mmCIF file of C-alpha atoms in Angstrom:
data_model
loop_
_atom_site.group_PDB
_atom_site.id
_atom_site.type_symbol
_atom_site.label_atom_id
_atom_site.label_comp_id
_atom_site.label_asym_id
_atom_site.label_seq_id
_atom_site.Cartn_x
_atom_site.Cartn_y
_atom_site.Cartn_z
ATOM 1 C CA MET A 1 0.000 0.000 0.000
ATOM 2 C CA ARG A 2 1.477 3.348 -0.975
ATOM 3 C CA ILE A 3 0.764 5.089 2.306
ATOM 4 C CA ALA A 4 2.788 2.492 4.190
ATOM 5 C CA ARG A 5 5.767 3.062 1.927
ATOM 6 C CA ASN A 6 5.569 6.835 2.137
ATOM 7 C CA MET A 7 5.095 6.801 5.885
ATOM 8 C CA GLY A 8 7.876 4.360 6.613
ATOM 9 C CA THR A 9 10.170 7.256 7.588
ATOM 10 C CA LEU A 10 7.558 9.443 9.344
ATOM 11 C CA PHE A 11 7.658 9.716 12.796
ATOM 12 C CA VAL A 12 6.449 20.111 15.065
ATOM 13 C CA THR A 13 11.990 40.210 21.878
ATOM 14 C CA GLY A 14 10.446 41.685 24.324
ATOM 15 C CA ALA A 15 12.378 42.460 27.495
ATOM 16 C CA LEU A 16 15.298 40.061 27.502
ATOM 17 C CA THR A 17 18.075 40.300 30.011
ATOM 18 C CA MET A 18 20.377 38.148 27.894
ATOM 19 C CA THR A 19 21.618 38.891 24.405
ATOM 20 C CA LEU A 20 19.631 37.619 21.444
ATOM 21 C CA ALA A 21 22.698 35.666 20.443
ATOM 22 C CA ALA A 22 21.703 33.203 23.152
ATOM 23 C CA LEU A 23 18.673 32.343 21.033
ATOM 24 C CA ALA A 24 20.624 31.055 18.064
ATOM 25 C CA TYR A 25 18.720 28.904 15.645
ATOM 26 C CA PRO A 26 18.468 25.396 17.129
ATOM 27 C CA ALA A 27 20.649 22.783 15.516
ATOM 28 C CA VAL A 28 18.134 19.975 15.182
ATOM 29 C CA LEU A 29 14.356 20.037 15.358
ATOM 30 C CA GLY A 30 12.408 16.857 14.941
ATOM 31 C CA LEU A 31 9.617 15.189 16.835
ATOM 32 C CA GLN A 32 12.243 13.331 18.797
ATOM 33 C CA ASN A 33 13.938 15.008 21.758
ATOM 34 C CA THR A 34 16.711 16.954 20.083
ATOM 35 C CA SER A 35 17.662 19.716 22.513
ATOM 36 C CA SER A 36 21.121 19.218 23.960
ATOM 37 C CA SER A 37 19.695 20.137 27.353
ATOM 38 C CA PRO A 38 15.926 20.725 27.193
ATOM 39 C CA THR A 39 15.688 22.221 30.669
ATOM 40 C CA ARG A 40 18.626 24.622 30.213
ATOM 41 C CA VAL A 41 17.469 28.229 30.554
ATOM 42 C CA ILE A 42 18.697 30.221 27.564
ATOM 43 C CA ALA A 43 17.061 33.554 28.432
ATOM 44 C CA GLN A 44 15.329 35.323 31.284
ATOM 45 C CA THR A 45 12.337 37.177 29.860
ATOM 46 C CA SER A 46 9.542 39.336 31.245
ATOM 47 C CA THR A 47 7.175 36.362 30.817
ATOM 48 C CA GLY A 48 9.385 33.837 32.578
ATOM 49 C CA PRO A 49 12.514 31.800 31.880
ATOM 50 C CA LEU A 50 12.902 30.395 28.391
ATOM 51 C CA THR A 51 14.425 26.929 28.006
ATOM 52 C CA GLU A 52 15.840 25.089 25.010
ATOM 53 C CA ALA A 53 12.703 22.945 24.937
ATOM 54 C CA ASP A 54 10.495 26.052 24.932
ATOM 55 C CA ARG A 55 12.394 27.546 21.999
ATOM 56 C CA ASP A 56 12.323 24.281 20.047
ATOM 57 C CA PHE A 57 8.568 24.016 20.606
ATOM 58 C CA VAL A 58 7.906 27.489 19.186
ATOM 59 C CA VAL A 59 9.932 26.610 16.080
ATOM 60 C CA LYS A 60 8.119 23.265 15.705
ATOM 61 C CA VAL A 61 4.763 25.033 15.763
ATOM 62 C CA ARG A 62 5.934 27.388 13.020
ATOM 63 C CA ALA A 63 7.357 24.573 10.883
ATOM 64 C CA ALA A 64 4.159 22.548 11.228
ATOM 65 C CA GLY A 65 2.084 25.379 9.806
ATOM 66 C CA LEU A 66 4.465 25.847 6.886
ATOM 67 C CA TRP A 67 3.619 22.408 5.495
ATOM 68 C CA GLU A 68 0.148 21.702 6.893
ATOM 69 C CA TYR A 69 -1.295 24.969 5.579
ATOM 70 C CA PRO A 70 -0.377 24.178 1.938
ATOM 71 C CA SER A 71 -1.602 20.628 2.544
ATOM 72 C CA GLY A 72 -4.952 22.167 3.419
ATOM 73 C CA GLN A 73 -4.876 24.157 0.202
ATOM 74 C CA LEU A 74 -4.262 20.940 -1.719
ATOM 75 C CA ALA A 75 -7.196 19.329 0.062
ATOM 76 C CA LEU A 76 -9.485 22.104 -1.121
ATOM 77 C CA GLN A 77 -8.231 21.692 -4.682
ATOM 78 C CA LYS A 78 -7.938 17.916 -4.927
ATOM 79 C CA GLY A 79 -10.104 16.338 -2.234
ATOM 80 C CA THR A 80 -12.769 14.092 -3.700
ATOM 81 C CA THR A 81 -15.131 14.087 -0.720
ATOM 82 C CA PRO A 82 -16.748 16.837 1.361
ATOM 83 C CA ALA A 83 -15.046 15.451 4.497
ATOM 84 C CA VAL A 84 -11.582 15.762 2.949
ATOM 85 C CA ARG A 85 -12.263 19.299 1.769
ATOM 86 C CA THR A 86 -13.601 20.177 5.221
ATOM 87 C CA ALA A 87 -10.368 18.831 6.711
ATOM 88 C CA GLY A 88 -8.475 21.133 4.353
ATOM 89 C CA GLN A 89 -10.470 24.128 5.540
ATOM 90 C CA HIS A 90 -9.636 23.287 9.143
ATOM 91 C CA LEU A 91 -5.912 22.979 8.327
ATOM 92 C CA ILE A 92 -5.877 26.397 6.657
ATOM 93 C CA LYS A 93 -7.920 28.209 9.272
ATOM 94 C CA GLY A 94 -6.235 26.547 12.244
ATOM 95 C CA HIS A 95 -2.682 27.145 11.105
ATOM 96 C CA ALA A 96 -3.305 30.716 9.951
ATOM 97 C CA SER A 97 -4.487 31.549 13.461
ATOM 98 C CA LEU A 98 -1.825 29.476 15.240
ATOM 99 C CA ASP A 99 0.955 30.924 13.076
ATOM 100 C CA ASP A 100 -0.161 34.448 13.889
ATOM 101 C CA THR A 101 0.212 33.691 17.594
ATOM 102 C CA CYS A 102 3.489 31.862 17.017
ATOM 103 C CA ARG A 103 5.070 34.790 15.156
ATOM 104 C CA LYS A 104 4.005 37.227 17.878
ATOM 105 C CA VAL A 105 5.372 34.980 20.626
ATOM 106 C CA ALA A 106 8.644 34.481 18.738
ATOM 107 C CA THR A 107 9.072 38.234 18.294
ATOM 108 C CA GLN A 108 8.528 38.873 21.991
ATOM 109 C CA LEU A 109 10.945 36.119 22.992
ATOM 110 C CA GLY A 110 13.589 36.817 20.348
ATOM 111 C CA ILE A 111 13.268 33.423 18.676
ATOM 112 C CA THR A 112 14.288 33.072 15.029
ATOM 113 C CA LEU A 113 11.630 31.280 12.993
ATOM 114 C CA PRO A 114 12.030 29.354 9.730
ATOM 115 C CA ASN A 115 10.314 30.339 6.496
ATOM 116 C CA LYS A 116 10.358 26.800 5.127
ATOM 117 C CA PRO A 117 9.444 23.462 6.683
ATOM 118 C CA SER A 118 12.004 20.708 7.147
ATOM 119 C CA PRO A 119 13.034 18.521 4.184
ATOM 120 C CA GLN A 120 10.950 15.700 5.659
ATOM 121 C CA GLN A 121 7.895 17.969 5.852
ATOM 122 C CA GLN A 122 8.535 19.243 2.341
ATOM 123 C CA GLY A 123 8.466 15.596 1.304
ATOM 124 C CA PHE A 124 4.974 15.210 2.751
ATOM 125 C CA VAL A 125 3.758 18.120 0.632
ATOM 126 C CA ALA A 126 5.506 16.695 -2.443
ATOM 127 C CA THR A 127 3.723 13.369 -1.937
ATOM 128 C CA LEU A 128 0.348 15.069 -1.654
ATOM 129 C CA SER A 129 1.096 17.311 -4.641
ATOM 130 C CA ALA A 130 1.808 14.237 -6.787
ATOM 131 C CA ASP A 131 -1.292 12.375 -5.586
ATOM 132 C CA SER A 132 -4.709 12.450 -7.179
ATOM 133 C CA GLY A 133 -8.141 11.023 -6.575
ATOM 134 C CA LYS A 134 -8.738 8.576 -3.754
ATOM 135 C CA GLN A 135 -5.000 8.135 -3.213
ATOM 136 C CA PHE A 136 -4.737 11.815 -2.320
ATOM 137 C CA ASP A 137 -7.619 11.532 0.130
ATOM 138 C CA SER A 138 -6.070 8.500 1.825
ATOM 139 C CA ASP A 139 -2.556 9.934 2.017
ATOM 140 C CA LEU A 140 -3.786 13.256 3.397
ATOM 141 C CA ALA A 141 -5.856 11.619 6.126
ATOM 142 C CA ASN A 142 -3.149 9.181 7.208
ATOM 143 C CA ILE A 143 -0.061 11.386 6.967
ATOM 144 C CA LEU A 144 -1.752 14.215 8.842
ATOM 145 C CA ARG A 145 -3.231 11.871 11.433
ATOM 146 C CA VAL A 146 0.201 10.393 12.169
ATOM 147 C CA THR A 147 1.985 13.733 12.477
ATOM 148 C CA HIS A 148 -0.721 15.260 14.656
ATOM 149 C CA GLY A 149 -0.770 12.170 16.843
ATOM 150 C CA GLN A 150 2.984 12.470 17.327
ATOM 151 C CA ILE A 151 2.998 16.149 18.255
ATOM 152 C CA PHE A 152 0.048 15.869 20.666
ATOM 153 C CA PRO A 153 2.089 14.493 23.617
ATOM 154 C CA VAL A 154 4.884 16.979 22.858
ATOM 155 C CA ILE A 155 2.429 19.830 23.385
ATOM 156 C CA ALA A 156 1.217 18.313 26.654
ATOM 157 C CA LYS A 157 4.775 17.948 27.943
ATOM 158 C CA ILE A 158 5.649 21.563 27.144
ATOM 159 C CA ARG A 159 2.386 22.817 28.649
ATOM 160 C CA ALA A 160 3.076 20.899 31.845
ATOM 161 C CA SER A 161 6.718 21.934 32.205
ATOM 162 C CA THR A 162 7.241 25.437 30.805
ATOM 163 C CA GLU A 163 7.571 28.389 33.174
ATOM 164 C CA ASN A 164 7.082 30.905 30.374
ATOM 165 C CA SER A 165 3.554 32.306 30.142
ATOM 166 C CA LEU A 166 3.815 33.049 26.401
ATOM 167 C CA VAL A 167 4.885 29.481 25.664
ATOM 168 C CA ARG A 168 1.963 28.225 27.770
ATOM 169 C CA GLN A 169 -0.386 30.434 25.740
ATOM 170 C CA LEU A 170 0.969 29.002 22.494
ATOM 171 C CA ALA A 171 0.745 25.451 23.834
ATOM 172 C CA ASP A 172 -2.898 25.955 24.820
ATOM 173 C CA GLN A 173 -3.789 27.118 21.317
ATOM 174 C CA ALA A 174 -1.691 24.404 19.678
ATOM 175 C CA ASN A 175 -3.428 21.757 21.774
ATOM 176 C CA ASP A 176 -6.874 22.914 20.628
ATOM 177 C CA THR A 177 -5.744 23.161 17.005
ATOM 178 C CA VAL A 178 -4.107 19.737 16.906
ATOM 179 C CA LEU A 179 -7.085 18.046 18.566
ATOM 180 C CA ASP A 180 -9.386 19.650 16.005
ATOM 181 C CA HIS A 181 -7.183 18.442 13.142
ATOM 182 C CA ILE A 182 -6.985 14.913 14.535
ATOM 183 C CA THR A 183 -10.770 14.897 14.730
ATOM 184 C CA VAL A 184 -11.393 16.095 11.174
ATOM 185 C CA MET A 185 -8.892 13.573 9.782
ATOM 186 C CA GLU A 186 -10.718 10.777 11.572
ATOM 187 C CA LYS A 187 -14.056 12.060 10.265
ATOM 188 C CA THR A 188 -12.880 11.411 6.703
ATOM 189 C CA GLY A 189 -13.324 7.699 7.447
ATOM 190 C CA LEU A 190 -9.991 7.016 5.745
ATOM 191 C CA VAL A 191 -7.610 6.664 8.703
ATOM 192 C CA ASN A 192 -5.895 3.285 8.892
ATOM 193 C CA PHE A 193 -5.615 3.113 12.675
ATOM 194 C CA ASP A 194 -3.374 0.049 12.796
ATOM 195 C CA GLN A 195 -0.844 1.728 10.516
ATOM 196 C CA VAL A 196 -1.195 5.124 12.180
ATOM 197 C CA LEU A 197 -0.702 3.815 15.708
ATOM 198 C CA PHE A 198 2.351 1.859 14.594
ATOM 199 C CA GLN A 199 3.851 4.938 12.967
ATOM 200 C CA GLU A 200 3.091 7.138 15.985
ATOM 201 C CA THR A 201 5.132 4.891 18.261
ATOM 202 C CA LYS A 202 7.895 4.065 15.783
ATOM 203 C CA LYS A 203 11.204 5.630 16.800
ATOM 204 C CA PRO A 204 12.340 8.135 14.132
ATOM 205 C CA ASN A 205 15.496 7.165 12.290
ATOM 206 C CA LEU A 206 16.279 10.194 10.170
ATOM 207 C CA PRO A 207 19.403 12.344 10.020
ATOM 208 C CA GLY A 208 19.123 15.699 11.729
ATOM 209 C CA GLN A 209 19.165 17.711 8.533
ATOM 210 C CA ASP A 210 16.011 15.958 7.331
ATOM 211 C CA VAL A 211 13.961 17.060 10.327
ATOM 212 C CA THR A 212 15.439 20.550 10.682
ATOM 213 C CA PRO A 213 13.716 23.537 9.050
ATOM 214 C CA PRO A 214 16.313 25.693 7.288
ATOM 215 C CA ALA A 215 17.171 28.963 8.990
ATOM 216 C CA PRO A 216 16.003 32.072 7.120
ATOM 217 C CA GLN A 217 18.546 34.091 5.196
ATOM 218 C CA PRO A 218 19.429 37.562 6.526
ATOM 219 C CA GLY A 219 16.808 40.049 5.382
ATOM 220 C CA GLU A 220 14.524 37.342 4.041
ATOM 221 C CA PRO A 221 10.839 38.390 4.174
ATOM 222 C CA THR A 222 8.731 36.566 6.733
ATOM 223 C CA VAL A 223 6.255 34.114 5.237
ATOM 224 C CA VAL A 224 2.763 34.813 6.562
ATOM 225 C CA LEU A 225 -0.010 32.234 6.476
ATOM 226 C CA THR A 226 -2.960 34.414 5.550
ATOM 227 C CA PRO A 227 -6.325 33.798 7.205
ATOM 228 C CA PRO A 228 -8.891 32.330 4.814
ATOM 229 C CA GLY A 229 -11.711 34.344 3.363
ATOM 230 C CA ASP A 230 -13.855 31.792 1.612
ATOM 231 C CA GLY A 231 -11.149 29.140 2.068
ATOM 232 C CA ALA A 232 -10.286 28.837 -1.586
ATOM 233 C CA SER A 233 -8.682 32.278 -1.644
ATOM 234 C CA ALA A 234 -6.222 31.532 1.160
ATOM 235 C CA SER A 235 -2.609 31.747 0.127
ATOM 236 C CA VAL A 236 0.939 31.593 1.449
ATOM 237 C CA SER A 237 2.544 34.961 0.789
ATOM 238 C CA PRO A 238 5.831 36.557 1.851
ATOM 239 C CA THR A 239 5.788 39.889 3.616
ATOM 240 C CA PRO A 240 8.733 41.877 4.972
ATOM 241 C CA THR A 241 7.008 42.522 8.297
ATOM 242 C CA VAL A 242 5.534 40.336 10.986
ATOM 243 C CA LYS A 243 1.870 41.021 11.483
#
């Protein structure tokens, strides 16, 4: 079955008292635990201490939107059932709102955000872009159900452990968004739960560069995930300023 093959390697400035150099772009960001010391405090901010795990979480939220939002656009264009197209609408709306919060939080905390998803995540979009018909519907439902199922416990762990109020705010919104997306994927009736549950618990075995979103180039415009109007008009557009 194609989905099994594609998913075989699947597995997320405010007042600082330290310099922004302490918030250098993280080296590796996957769903696995990749911080060298997750509990290490890298900055003291007006909203509480910021740890490596906090910073990595903010970047994971951004990277997730950068591939799930265009996946939602593809669902609107290529989905063959109302349930799949509805799932696409939820992806677009949810990640436009979550990304807006994420960019604001990152600005206040001095965290550098990517403008592109990781190579692995780009591969998900490439698979969906090449799909058509029922294969597209199936791949969308299963790939997105796996990735959301994997990030769900990560959100809970950050929410339970972070001492930064802005990170807690982002985690609360991410939790609601991810639960909604899990639900709409399941409502398509296309989720292969045996395969999904296996993939969710399978230990990732990918090199770091495959799960790391590339750092933006100096002066590169910030990509903004625009809120949908009628859904079909939503687009990913670069803008030089953070909204």
